[in-house]
Every structure is written in structure tokens, then in C-alpha cells.
mmCIF file of C-alpha atoms in Angstrom:
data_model
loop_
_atom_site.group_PDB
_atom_site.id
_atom_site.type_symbol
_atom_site.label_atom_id
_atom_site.label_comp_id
_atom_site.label_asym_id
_atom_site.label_seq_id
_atom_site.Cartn_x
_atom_site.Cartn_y
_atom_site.Cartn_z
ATOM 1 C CA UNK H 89 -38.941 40.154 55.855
ATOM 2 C CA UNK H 90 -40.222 42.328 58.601
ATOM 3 C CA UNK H 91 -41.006 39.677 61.216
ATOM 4 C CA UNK H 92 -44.208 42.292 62.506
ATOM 5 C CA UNK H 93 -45.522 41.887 59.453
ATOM 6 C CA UNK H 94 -47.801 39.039 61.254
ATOM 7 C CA UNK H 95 -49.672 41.684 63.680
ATOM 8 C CA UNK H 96 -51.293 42.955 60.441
ATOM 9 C CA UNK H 97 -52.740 39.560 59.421
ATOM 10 C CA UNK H 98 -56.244 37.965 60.848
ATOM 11 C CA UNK H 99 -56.277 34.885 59.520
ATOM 12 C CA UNK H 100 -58.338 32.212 61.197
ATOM 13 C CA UNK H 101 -58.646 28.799 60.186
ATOM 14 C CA UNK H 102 -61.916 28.595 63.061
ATOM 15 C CA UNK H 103 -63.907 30.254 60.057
ATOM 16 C CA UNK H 104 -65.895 28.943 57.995
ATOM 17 C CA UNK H 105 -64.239 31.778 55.155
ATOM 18 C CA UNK H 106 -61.779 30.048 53.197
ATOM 19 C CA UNK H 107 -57.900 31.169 54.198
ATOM 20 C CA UNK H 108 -57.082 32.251 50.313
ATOM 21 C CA UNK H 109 -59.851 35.053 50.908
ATOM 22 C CA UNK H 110 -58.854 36.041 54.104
ATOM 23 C CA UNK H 111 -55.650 36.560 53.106
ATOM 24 C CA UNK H 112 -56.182 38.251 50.122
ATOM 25 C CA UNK H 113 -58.752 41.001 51.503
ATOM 26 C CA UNK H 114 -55.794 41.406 54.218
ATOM 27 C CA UNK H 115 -53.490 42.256 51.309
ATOM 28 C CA UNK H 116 -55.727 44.577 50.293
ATOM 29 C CA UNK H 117 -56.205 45.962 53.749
ATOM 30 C CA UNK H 118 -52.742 47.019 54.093
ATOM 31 C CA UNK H 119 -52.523 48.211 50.394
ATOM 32 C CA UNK H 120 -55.581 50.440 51.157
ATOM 33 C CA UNK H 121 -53.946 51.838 54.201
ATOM 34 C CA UNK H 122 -50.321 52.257 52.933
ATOM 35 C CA UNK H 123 -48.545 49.362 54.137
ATOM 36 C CA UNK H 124 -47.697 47.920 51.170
ATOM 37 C CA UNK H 125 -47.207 51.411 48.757
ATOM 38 C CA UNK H 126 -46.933 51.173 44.526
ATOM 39 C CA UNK H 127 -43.872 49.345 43.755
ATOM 40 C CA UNK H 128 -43.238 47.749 47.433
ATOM 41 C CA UNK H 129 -42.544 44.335 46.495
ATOM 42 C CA UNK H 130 -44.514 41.428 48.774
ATOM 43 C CA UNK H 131 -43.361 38.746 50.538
ATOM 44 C CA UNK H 132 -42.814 35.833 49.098
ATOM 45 C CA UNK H 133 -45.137 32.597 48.596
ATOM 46 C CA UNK H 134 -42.625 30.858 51.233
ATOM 47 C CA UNK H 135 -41.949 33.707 53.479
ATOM 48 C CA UNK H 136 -46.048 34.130 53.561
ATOM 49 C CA UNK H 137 -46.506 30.408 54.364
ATOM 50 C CA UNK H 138 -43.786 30.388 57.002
ATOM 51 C CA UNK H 139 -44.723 33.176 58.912
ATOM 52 C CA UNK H 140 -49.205 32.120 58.443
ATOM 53 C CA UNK H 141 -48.584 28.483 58.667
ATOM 54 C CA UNK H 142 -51.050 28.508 55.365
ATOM 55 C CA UNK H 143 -50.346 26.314 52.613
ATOM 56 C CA UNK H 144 -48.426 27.774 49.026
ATOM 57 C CA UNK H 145 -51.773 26.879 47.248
ATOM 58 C CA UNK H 146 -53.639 29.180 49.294
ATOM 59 C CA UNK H 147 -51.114 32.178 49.233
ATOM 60 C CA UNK H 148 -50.977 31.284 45.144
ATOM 61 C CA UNK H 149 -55.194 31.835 44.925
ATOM 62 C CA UNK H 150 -55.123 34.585 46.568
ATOM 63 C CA UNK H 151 -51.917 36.556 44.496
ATOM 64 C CA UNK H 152 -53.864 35.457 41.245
ATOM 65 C CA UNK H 153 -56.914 36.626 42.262
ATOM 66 C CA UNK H 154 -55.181 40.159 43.064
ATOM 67 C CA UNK H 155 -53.323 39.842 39.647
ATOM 68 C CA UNK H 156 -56.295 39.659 37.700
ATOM 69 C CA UNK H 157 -57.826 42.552 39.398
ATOM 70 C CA UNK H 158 -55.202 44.644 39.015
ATOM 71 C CA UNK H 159 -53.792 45.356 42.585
ATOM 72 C CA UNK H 160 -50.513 43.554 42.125
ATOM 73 C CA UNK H 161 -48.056 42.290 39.056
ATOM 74 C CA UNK H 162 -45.572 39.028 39.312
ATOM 75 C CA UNK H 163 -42.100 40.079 37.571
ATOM 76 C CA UNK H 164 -40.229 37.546 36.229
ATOM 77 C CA UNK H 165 -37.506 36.467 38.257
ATOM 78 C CA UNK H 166 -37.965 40.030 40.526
ATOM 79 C CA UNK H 167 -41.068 39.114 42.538
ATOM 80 C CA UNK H 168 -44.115 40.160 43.362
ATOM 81 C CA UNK H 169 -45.332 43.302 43.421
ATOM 82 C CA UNK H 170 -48.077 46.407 44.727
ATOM 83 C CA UNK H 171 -49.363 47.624 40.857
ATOM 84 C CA UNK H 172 -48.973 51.358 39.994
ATOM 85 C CA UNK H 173 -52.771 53.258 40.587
ATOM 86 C CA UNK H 174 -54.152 52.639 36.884
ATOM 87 C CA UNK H 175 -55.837 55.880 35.167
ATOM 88 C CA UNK H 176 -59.007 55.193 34.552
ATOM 89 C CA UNK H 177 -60.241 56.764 31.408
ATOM 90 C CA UNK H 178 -63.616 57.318 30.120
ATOM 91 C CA UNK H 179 -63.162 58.516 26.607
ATOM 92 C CA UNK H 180 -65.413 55.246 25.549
ATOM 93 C CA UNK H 181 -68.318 57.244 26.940
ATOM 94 C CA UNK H 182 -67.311 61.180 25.405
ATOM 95 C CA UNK H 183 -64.892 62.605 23.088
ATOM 96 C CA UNK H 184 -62.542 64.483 24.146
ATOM 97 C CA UNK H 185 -58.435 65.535 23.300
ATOM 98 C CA UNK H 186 -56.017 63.294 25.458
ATOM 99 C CA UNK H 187 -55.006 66.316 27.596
ATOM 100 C CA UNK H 188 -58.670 66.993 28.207
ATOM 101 C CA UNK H 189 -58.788 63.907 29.838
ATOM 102 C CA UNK H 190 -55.631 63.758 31.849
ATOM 103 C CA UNK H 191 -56.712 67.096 33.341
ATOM 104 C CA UNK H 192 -60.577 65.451 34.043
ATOM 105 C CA UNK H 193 -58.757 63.584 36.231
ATOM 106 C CA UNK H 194 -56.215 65.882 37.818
ATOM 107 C CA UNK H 195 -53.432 64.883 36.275
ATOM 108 C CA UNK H 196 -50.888 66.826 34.338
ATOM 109 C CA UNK H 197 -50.186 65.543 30.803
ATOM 110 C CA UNK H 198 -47.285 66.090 28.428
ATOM 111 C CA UNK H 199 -46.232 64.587 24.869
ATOM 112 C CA UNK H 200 -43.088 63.652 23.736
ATOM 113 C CA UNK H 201 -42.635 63.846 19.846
ATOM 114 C CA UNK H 202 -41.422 60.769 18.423
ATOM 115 C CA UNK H 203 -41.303 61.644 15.061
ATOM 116 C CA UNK H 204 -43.641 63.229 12.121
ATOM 117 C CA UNK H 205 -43.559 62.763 8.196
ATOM 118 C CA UNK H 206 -45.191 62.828 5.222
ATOM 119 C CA UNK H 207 -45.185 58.579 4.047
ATOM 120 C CA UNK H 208 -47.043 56.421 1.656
ATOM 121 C CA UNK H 209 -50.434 55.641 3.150
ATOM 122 C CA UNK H 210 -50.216 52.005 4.715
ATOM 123 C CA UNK H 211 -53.240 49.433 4.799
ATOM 124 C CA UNK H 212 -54.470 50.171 8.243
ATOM 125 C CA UNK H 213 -55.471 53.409 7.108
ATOM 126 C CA UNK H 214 -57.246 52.773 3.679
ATOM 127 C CA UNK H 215 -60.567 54.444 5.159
ATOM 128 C CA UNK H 216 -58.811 57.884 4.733
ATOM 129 C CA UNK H 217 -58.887 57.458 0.716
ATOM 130 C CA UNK H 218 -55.827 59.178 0.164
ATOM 131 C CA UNK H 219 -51.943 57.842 -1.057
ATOM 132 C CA UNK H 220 -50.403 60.076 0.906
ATOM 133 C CA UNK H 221 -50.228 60.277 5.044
ATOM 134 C CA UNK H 222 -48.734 62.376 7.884
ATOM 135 C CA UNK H 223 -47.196 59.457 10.264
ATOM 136 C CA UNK H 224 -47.273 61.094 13.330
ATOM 137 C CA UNK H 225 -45.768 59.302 16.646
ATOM 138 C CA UNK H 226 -46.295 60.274 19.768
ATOM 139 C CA UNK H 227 -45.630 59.203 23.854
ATOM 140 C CA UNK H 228 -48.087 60.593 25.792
ATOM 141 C CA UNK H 229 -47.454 60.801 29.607
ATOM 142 C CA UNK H 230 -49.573 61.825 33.044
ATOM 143 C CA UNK H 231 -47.459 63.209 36.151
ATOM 144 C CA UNK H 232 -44.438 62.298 33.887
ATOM 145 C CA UNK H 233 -45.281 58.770 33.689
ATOM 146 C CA UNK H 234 -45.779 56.770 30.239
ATOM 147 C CA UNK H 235 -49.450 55.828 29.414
ATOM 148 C CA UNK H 236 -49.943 55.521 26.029
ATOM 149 C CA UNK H 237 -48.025 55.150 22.353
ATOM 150 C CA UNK H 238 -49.604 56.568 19.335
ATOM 151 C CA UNK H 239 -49.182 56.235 15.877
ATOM 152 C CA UNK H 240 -52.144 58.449 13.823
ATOM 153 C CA UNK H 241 -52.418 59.172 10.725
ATOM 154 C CA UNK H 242 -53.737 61.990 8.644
ATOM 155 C CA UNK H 243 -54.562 62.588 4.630
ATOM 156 C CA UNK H 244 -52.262 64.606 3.312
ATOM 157 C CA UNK H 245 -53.669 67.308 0.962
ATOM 158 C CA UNK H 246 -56.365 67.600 3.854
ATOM 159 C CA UNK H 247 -53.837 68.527 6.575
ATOM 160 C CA UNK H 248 -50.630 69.538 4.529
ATOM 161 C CA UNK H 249 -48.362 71.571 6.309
ATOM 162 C CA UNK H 250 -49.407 70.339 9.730
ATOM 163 C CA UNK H 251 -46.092 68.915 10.681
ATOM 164 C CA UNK H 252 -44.762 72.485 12.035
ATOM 165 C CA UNK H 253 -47.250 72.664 14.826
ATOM 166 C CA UNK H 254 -45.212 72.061 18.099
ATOM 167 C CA UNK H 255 -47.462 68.736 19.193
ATOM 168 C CA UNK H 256 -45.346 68.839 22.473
ATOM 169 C CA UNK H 257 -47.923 72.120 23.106
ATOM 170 C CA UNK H 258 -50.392 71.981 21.181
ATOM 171 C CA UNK H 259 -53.225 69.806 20.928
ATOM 172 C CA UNK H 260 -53.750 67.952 17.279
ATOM 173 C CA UNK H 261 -57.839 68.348 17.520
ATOM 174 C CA UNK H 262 -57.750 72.350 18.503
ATOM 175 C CA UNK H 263 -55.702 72.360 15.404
ATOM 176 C CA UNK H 264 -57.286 70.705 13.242
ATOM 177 C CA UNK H 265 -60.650 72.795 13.786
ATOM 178 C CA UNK H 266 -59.063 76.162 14.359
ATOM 179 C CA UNK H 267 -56.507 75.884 11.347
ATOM 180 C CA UNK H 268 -58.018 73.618 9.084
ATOM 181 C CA UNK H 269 -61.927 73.692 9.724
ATOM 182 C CA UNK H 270 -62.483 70.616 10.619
ATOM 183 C CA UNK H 271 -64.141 69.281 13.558
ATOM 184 C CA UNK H 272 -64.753 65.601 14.733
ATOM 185 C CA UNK H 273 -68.410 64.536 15.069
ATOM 186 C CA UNK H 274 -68.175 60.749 15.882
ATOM 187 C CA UNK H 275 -65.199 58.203 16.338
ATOM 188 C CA UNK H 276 -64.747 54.435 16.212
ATOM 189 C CA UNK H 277 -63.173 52.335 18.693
ATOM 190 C CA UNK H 278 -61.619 49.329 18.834
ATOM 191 C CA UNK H 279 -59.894 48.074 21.622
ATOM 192 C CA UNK H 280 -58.245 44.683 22.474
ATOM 193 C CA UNK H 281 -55.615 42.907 24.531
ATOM 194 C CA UNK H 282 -52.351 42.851 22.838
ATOM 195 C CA UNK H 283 -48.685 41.624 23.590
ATOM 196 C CA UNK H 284 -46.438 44.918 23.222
ATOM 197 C CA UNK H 285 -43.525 44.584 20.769
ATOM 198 C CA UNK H 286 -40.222 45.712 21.467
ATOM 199 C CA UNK H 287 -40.493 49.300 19.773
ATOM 200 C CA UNK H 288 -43.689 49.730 22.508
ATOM 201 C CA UNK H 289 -41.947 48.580 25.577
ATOM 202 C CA UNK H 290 -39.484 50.661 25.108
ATOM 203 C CA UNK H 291 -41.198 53.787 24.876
ATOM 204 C CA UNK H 292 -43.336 52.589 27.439
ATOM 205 C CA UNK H 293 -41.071 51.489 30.156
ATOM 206 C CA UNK H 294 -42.568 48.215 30.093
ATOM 207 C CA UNK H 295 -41.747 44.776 31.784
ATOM 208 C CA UNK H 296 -41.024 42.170 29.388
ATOM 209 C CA UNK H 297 -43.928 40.516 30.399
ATOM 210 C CA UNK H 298 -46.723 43.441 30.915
ATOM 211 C CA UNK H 299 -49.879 44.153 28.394
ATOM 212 C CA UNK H 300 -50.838 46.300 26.695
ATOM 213 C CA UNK H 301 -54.600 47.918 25.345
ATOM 214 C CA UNK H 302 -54.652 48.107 21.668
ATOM 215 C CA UNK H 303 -57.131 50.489 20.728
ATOM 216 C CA UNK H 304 -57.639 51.471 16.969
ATOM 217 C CA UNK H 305 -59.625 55.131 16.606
ATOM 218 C CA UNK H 306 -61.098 56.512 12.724
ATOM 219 C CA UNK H 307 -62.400 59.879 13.255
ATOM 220 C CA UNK H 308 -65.242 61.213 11.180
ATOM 221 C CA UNK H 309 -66.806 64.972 10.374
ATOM 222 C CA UNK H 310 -70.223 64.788 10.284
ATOM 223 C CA UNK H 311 -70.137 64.766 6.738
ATOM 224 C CA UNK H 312 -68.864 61.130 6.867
ATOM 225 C CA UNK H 313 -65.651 62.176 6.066
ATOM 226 C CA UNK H 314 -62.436 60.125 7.698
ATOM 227 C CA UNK H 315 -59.644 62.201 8.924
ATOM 228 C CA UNK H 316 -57.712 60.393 11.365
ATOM 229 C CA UNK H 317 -56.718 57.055 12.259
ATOM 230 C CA UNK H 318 -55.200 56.325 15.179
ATOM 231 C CA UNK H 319 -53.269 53.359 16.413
ATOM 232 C CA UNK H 320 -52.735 54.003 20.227
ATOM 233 C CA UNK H 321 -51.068 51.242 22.853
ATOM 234 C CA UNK H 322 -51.707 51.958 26.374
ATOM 235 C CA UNK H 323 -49.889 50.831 29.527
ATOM 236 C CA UNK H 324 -52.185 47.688 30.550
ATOM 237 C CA UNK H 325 -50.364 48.592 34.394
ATOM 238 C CA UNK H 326 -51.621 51.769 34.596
ATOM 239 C CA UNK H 327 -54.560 52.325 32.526
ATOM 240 C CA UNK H 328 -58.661 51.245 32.922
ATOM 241 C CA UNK H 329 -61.235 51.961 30.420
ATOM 242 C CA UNK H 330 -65.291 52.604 32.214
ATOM 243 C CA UNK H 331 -67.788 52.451 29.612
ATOM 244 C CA UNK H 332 -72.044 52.893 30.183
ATOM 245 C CA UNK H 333 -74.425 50.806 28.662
ATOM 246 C CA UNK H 334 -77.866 52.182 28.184
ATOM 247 C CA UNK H 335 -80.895 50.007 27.925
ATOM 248 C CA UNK H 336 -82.960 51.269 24.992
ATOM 249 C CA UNK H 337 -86.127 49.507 25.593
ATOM 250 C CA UNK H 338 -86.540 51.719 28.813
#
């Protein structure tokens, strides 16, 4: 450990602030100013109490408090660690294709093509009335990194044919309502906190013990009609959701 490392710290036990805060809006101080960069792992709970003299209680409240909030991830056995910048996403508030998004936000996106085929239609998607589905899987990335895994599905007879589209370049919405006349008027969303499986970390490049958001789409015309479901898992490391909440009574 870099034994300088102390000239960045102000702690002082003479306050009446409690040390676990001072130390942990320190930490953030020098994750702020690039210090401690993405992936720089931190010192230790014993190297920190060593070199502040502050108890491994107080260096333990403060790394929670910074896991929580997203700044920093514990790998087991490996350490602890500065969090990647998470993407924060506002498709909760509009509707809008994944690239859309990414490029909202300045990032470039790209799809990889897991696989697509015509299967009998499972139970999660019994609101598209139909017995037959196009499974399509997909990894979608932004600046080459893994965000989210998707798994949507589409009726048949209503989209037949769709599986030679290149979905590597071409977005699945623009070609549903250039090609097949059918636009999306309204969605619903379901999102929850979910332990990824195997298949997910995988295509994720997840940490055994990393999260994931869950988040279960049906897409309606604005006939009522259901055309897509979609099953998507994003990176819990590197994705936030912001969402408004209008008072009606005003």
C-alpha cells in the first residue's frame, strides 16, 4: 500500500462528525478526483486501520455504506473495489429502441446475436395468444461493455420471416413498423432484483456474486394488441434506472 496514501485523508477524531463518515466522504473525495479510478482495488480494512489508527468497525460502516450506493463492490476472496460508472437509463419515463438510448447518453451501442428461432410459445408469454414464438436472444453492449441480456419474444404468423433481419444492425422496433406495420403505443414494466444464473453471468461477464435487474417488458399497439415480450437482465454494476413521479392532484 502506498504509504502517501495518508496525506489524502482528514480524519479527525476532535469532531464531533463520526470517523465512519469522514472516512467515507474521503473515499469519495479521491474517487471523484481520480485517485482511486474504476477497477482500482482499495486498501484493505487492516491496511486502512493501520495507517488511520480507526477501528475495523468504522472502516466496515463506511465500505457498506459505499456498497449500497453503488461507488464500490466487495469480491469474494479478491477485495474491494472502485464500481464501474453505472448507465443510467431512463426508458421508465419514455419509450424508446435500446440504441436510442445508449446514444441519449453518448454512448456507442452494439448487439451480439445469441441466437433466433421459431419455438413453441412458453408460459411467460401467454399474453401474445399465439402457439408459436420467435425466441430471439440477444447481448446488448455500450462502449463494448455488457449491459444487458435479452430474451423477447414475438407471435409468429404476426412477424414470420423476421429472423433474416441482421439484429447486429438493425433495430427490432424500426422493423417491426417499417416492414410489418406495426408500431408500439404503450409498454409494461416490471422490474425487480434478481440473482443471475449461470447462462446470465456468463454472457454478462459477471462476478459470481453481482446482481442483476430483472425487468419483464409486453408491448402493445394501440389497438390493445400484444406483440412483444421481453425478458431483459441488466448488469446491476453498471446500470441505474431514474423514473418521475407526477402528482395528479396538482
Amino acid at each position: 500500500m502506498d504509504k502517501k496514501l495518508k496525506e489524502h485523508f482528514l480524519i479527525d477524531k476532535t469532531l464531533p462528525v463520526p470517523l465512519y463518515y469522514q472516512l467515507k466522504t474521503q473515499l469519495l473525495k479521491l474517487i471523484d478526483e481520480g485517485y482511486f479510478k474504476s477497477g482500482d482495488r482499495l486498501p484493505t480494512e487492516s491496511e486502512l486501520c493501520e495507517l488511520l489508527d480507526i477501528s475495523r468497525p468504522t472502516i466496515r460502516q463506511a465500505f457498506s455504506e459505499l456498497i449500497k450506493e453503488g461507488y464500490i463492490i466487495r469480491k469474494k476472496a479478491k477485495g474491494t473495489f472502485v464500481s464501474q460508472p453505472k448507465v443510467e437509463g431512463y426508458f421508465f419515463q419514455k419509450l424508446s429502441s435500446y440504441n436510442e438510448e445508449m446514444e441519449s447518453l453518448g454512448l456507442h451501442p452494439s448487439t451480439k446475436v445469441i441466437g433466433c428461432e421459431v419455438i413453441k410459445a412458453p408460459d411467460v408469454c401467454r399474453q401474445l395468444q399465439t402457439d408459436k414464438v420467435i425466441y430471439l436472444q440477444r447481448v446488448r453492449y455500450a462502449d463494448d461493455k455488457e449491459m444487458v441480456y435479452v430474451e423477447t419474444y414475438l407471435p409468429f404468423q404476426r412477424f414470420s420471416n423476421i429472423q433474416k433481419y441482421d439484429f447486429t444492425k438493425f433495430s427490432l422496433y424500426n422493423i417491426m413498423e417499417k416492414d410489418y406495420n406495426c408500431s408500439i403505443a404503450y409498454v409494461d414494466r416490471i422490474v425487480e432484483a434478481a440473482h443471475a444464473d449461470k447462462k446470465v453471468k456468463e454472457y454478462l461477464n459477471m462476478n459470481e456474486d453481482d446482481v442483476i435487474l430483472h425487468v419483464s417488458t409486453t408491448a402493445y399497439t394501440k389497438e390493445n394488441e400484444a406483440v412483444e415480450v421481453s425478458i431483459a437482465s441488466y448488469h446491476g454494476q453498471r446500470n441505474s434506472f431514474t423514473m418521475k413521479l407526477t402528482n395528479t392532484k396538482i
